[in-house]
PDB file of C-alpha atoms in Angstrom:
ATOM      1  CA  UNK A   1      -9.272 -15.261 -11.006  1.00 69.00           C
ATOM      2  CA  UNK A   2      -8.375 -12.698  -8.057  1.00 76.00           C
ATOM      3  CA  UNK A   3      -6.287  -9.998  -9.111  1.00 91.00           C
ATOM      4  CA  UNK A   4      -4.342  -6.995  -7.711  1.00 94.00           C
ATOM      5  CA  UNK A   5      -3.099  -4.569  -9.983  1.00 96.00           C
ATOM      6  CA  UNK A   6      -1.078  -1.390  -8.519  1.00 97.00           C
ATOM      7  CA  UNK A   7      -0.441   1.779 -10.774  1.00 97.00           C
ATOM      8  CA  UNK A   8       0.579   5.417 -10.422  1.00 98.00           C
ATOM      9  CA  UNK A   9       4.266   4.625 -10.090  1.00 97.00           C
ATOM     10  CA  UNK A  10       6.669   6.498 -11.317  1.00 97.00           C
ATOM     11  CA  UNK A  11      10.084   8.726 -11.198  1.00 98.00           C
ATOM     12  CA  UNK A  12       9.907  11.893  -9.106  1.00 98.00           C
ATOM     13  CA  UNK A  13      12.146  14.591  -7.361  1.00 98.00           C
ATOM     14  CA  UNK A  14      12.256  14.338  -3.160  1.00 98.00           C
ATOM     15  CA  UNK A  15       9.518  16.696  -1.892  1.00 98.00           C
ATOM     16  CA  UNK A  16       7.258  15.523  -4.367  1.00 98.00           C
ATOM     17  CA  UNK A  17       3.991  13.999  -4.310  1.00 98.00           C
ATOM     18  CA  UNK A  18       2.607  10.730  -5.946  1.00 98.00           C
ATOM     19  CA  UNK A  19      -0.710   8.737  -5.935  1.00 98.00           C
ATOM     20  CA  UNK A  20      -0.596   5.176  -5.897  1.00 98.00           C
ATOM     21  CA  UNK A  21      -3.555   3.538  -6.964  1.00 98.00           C
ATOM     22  CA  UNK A  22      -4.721  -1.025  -6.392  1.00 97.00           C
ATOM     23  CA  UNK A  23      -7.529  -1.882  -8.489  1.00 95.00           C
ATOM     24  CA  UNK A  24      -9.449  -5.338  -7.584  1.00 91.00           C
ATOM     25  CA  UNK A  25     -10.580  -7.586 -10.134  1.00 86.00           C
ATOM     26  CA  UNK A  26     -11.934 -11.058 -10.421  1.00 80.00           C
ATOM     27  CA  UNK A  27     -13.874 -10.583  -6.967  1.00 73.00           C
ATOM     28  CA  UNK A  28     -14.164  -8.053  -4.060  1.00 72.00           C
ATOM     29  CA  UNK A  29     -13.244  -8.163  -0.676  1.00 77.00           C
ATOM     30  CA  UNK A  30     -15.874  -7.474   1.221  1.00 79.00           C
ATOM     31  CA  UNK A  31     -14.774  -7.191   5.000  1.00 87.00           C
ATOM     32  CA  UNK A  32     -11.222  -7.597   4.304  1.00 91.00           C
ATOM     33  CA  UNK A  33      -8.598  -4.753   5.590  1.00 94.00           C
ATOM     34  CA  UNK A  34      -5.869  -4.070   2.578  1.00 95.00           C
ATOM     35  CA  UNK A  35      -2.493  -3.067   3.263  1.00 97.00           C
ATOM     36  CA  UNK A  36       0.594  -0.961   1.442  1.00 98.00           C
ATOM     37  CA  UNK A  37       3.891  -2.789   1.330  1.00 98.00           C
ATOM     38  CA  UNK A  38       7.062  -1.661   0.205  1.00 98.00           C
ATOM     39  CA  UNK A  39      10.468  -3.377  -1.172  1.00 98.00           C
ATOM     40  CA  UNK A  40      13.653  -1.740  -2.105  1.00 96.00           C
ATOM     41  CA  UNK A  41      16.876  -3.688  -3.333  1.00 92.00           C
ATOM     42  CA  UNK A  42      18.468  -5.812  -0.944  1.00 94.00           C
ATOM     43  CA  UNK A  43      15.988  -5.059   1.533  1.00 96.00           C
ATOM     44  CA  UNK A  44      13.272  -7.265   3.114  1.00 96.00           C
ATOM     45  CA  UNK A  45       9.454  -6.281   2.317  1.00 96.00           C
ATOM     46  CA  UNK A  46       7.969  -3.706   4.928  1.00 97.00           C
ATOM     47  CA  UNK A  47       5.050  -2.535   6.145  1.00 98.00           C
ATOM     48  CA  UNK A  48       4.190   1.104   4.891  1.00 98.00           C
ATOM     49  CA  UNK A  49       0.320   1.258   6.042  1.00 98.00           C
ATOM     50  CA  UNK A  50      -3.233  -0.663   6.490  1.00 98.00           C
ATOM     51  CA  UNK A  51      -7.273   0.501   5.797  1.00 97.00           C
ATOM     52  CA  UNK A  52      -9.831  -1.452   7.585  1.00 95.00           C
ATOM     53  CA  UNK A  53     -12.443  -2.083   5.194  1.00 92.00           C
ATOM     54  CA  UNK A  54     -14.737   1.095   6.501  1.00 91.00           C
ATOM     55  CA  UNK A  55     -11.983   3.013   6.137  1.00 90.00           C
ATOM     56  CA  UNK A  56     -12.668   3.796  10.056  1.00 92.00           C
ATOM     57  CA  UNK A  57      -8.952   2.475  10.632  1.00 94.00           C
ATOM     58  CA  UNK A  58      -5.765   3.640   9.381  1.00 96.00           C
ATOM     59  CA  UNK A  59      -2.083   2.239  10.390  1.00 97.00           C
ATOM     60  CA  UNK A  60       0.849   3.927   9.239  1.00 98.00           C
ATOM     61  CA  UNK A  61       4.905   2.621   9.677  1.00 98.00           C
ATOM     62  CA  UNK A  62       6.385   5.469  11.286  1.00 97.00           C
ATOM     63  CA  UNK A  63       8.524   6.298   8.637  1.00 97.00           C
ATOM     64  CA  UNK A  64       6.177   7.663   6.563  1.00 98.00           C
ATOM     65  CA  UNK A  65       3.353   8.845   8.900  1.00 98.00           C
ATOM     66  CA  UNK A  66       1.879  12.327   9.094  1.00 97.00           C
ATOM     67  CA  UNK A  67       3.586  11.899   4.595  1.00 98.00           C
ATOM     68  CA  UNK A  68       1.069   9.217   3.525  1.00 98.00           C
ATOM     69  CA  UNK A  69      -2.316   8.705   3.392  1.00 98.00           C
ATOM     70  CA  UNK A  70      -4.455   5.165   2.798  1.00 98.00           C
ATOM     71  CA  UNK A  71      -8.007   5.627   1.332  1.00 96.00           C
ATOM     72  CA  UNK A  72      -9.969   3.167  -0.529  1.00 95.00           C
ATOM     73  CA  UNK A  73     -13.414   3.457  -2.305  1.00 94.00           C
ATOM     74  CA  UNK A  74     -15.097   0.090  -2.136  1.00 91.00           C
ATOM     75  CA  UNK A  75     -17.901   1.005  -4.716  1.00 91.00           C
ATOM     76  CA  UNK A  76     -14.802   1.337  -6.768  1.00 92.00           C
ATOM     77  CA  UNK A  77     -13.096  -2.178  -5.585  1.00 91.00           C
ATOM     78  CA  UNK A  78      -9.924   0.401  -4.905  1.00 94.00           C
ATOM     79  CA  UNK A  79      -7.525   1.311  -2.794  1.00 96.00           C
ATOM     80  CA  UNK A  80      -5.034   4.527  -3.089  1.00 98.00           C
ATOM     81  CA  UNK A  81      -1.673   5.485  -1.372  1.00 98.00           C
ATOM     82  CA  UNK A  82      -0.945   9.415  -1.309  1.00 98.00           C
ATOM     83  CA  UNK A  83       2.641  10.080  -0.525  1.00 98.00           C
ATOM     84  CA  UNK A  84       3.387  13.450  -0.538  1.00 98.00           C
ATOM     85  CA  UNK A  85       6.638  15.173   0.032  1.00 98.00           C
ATOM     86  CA  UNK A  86       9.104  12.035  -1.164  1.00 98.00           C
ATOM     87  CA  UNK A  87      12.282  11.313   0.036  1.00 98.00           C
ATOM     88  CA  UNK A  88      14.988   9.384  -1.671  1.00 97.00           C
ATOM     89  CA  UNK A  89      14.358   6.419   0.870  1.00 97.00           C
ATOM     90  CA  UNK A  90      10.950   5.950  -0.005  1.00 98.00           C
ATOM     91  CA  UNK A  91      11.966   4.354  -3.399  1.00 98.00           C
ATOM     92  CA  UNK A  92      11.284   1.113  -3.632  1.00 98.00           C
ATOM     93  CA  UNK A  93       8.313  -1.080  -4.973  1.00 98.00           C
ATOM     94  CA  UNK A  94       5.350  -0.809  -3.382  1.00 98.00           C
ATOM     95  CA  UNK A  95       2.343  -3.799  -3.198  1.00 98.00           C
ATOM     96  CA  UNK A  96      -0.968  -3.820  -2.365  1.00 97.00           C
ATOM     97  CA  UNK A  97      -2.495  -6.803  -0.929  1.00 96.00           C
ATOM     98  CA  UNK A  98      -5.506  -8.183   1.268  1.00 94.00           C
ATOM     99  CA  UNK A  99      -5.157  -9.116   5.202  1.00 93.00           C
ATOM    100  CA  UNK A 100      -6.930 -12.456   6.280  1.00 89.00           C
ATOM    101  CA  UNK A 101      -5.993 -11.827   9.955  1.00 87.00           C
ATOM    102  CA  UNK A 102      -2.905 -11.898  12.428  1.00 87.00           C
ATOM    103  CA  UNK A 103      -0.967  -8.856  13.087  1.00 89.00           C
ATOM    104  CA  UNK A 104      -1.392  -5.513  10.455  1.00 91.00           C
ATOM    105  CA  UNK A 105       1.970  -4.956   9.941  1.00 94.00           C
ATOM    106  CA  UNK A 106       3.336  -8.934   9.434  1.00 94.00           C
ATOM    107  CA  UNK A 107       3.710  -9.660   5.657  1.00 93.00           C
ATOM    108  CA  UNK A 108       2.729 -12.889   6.002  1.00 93.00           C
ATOM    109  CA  UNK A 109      -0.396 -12.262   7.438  1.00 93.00           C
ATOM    110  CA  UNK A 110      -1.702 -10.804   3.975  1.00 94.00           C
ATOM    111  CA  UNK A 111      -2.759 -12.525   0.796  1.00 88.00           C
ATOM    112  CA  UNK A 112      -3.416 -11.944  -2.766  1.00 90.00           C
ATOM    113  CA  UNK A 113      -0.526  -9.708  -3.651  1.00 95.00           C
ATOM    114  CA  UNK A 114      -0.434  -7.327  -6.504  1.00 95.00           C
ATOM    115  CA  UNK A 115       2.701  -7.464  -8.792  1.00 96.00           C
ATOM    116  CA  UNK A 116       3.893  -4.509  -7.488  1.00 97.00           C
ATOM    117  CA  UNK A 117       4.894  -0.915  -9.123  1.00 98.00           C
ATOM    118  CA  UNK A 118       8.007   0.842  -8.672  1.00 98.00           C
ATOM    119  CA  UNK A 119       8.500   4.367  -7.224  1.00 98.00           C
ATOM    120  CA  UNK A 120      12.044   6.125  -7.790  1.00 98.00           C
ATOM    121  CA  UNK A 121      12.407   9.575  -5.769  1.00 98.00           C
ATOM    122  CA  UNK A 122      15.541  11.171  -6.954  1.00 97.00           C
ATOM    123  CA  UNK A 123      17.552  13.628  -4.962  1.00 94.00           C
TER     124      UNK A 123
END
């Protein structure tokens, strides 16, 4: 059975920093770029950032580029988001999850989704 499983999450003051880590079990994915997602309440899922699988390519959303970084150690079957200096709109939950193609930042596009792990950044 394929399986994501995000950790690191937690509750932290703005202008912190956190580590997110998405460990894969059951399989690898060889080839396959992974991707950060991010949900808050009452909000649709969006796009926070993407690693090729040589970590040669990195795609950020705007709203937290030049904050967050993607890195991934394949040896390792992992991938890590580190956010650094937090804002309160950054809470939300954020998944992990494997792209099979189409466009990097389009939700749909990805597959085998993590159950997610919740980041609160308090004012």
């Amino acid at each position: 059975q394929v399986q994501l499983v995000e950790s690191g999450g937690g509750l932290v003051q703005a202008g912190d920093s956190l580590r997110l880590s998405c460990a894969a079990s059951g399989r690898t994915f060889s080839g396959y770029g992974m991707g950060w997602f991010r949900q808050a309440p009452g909000k649709e899922r969006e796009f926070v950032g993407y690693i090729s699988w040589s970590n040669e390519i990195t795609y950020y959303a705007n709203s937290v580029k030049g904050r967050f970084t993607i890195s991934r150690d394949n040896a390792k079957n992992t991938m890590y988001l580190q956010m650094s200096n937090l804002k309160p709109e950054d809470t939300a939950v954020y998944y992990c999850a494997v792209r099979f193609g189409g466009v990097i930042m389009r939700a749909r596009d990805y597959g085998v989704w993590g159950q997610g792990t919740q980041v609160t950044v308090s004012s």
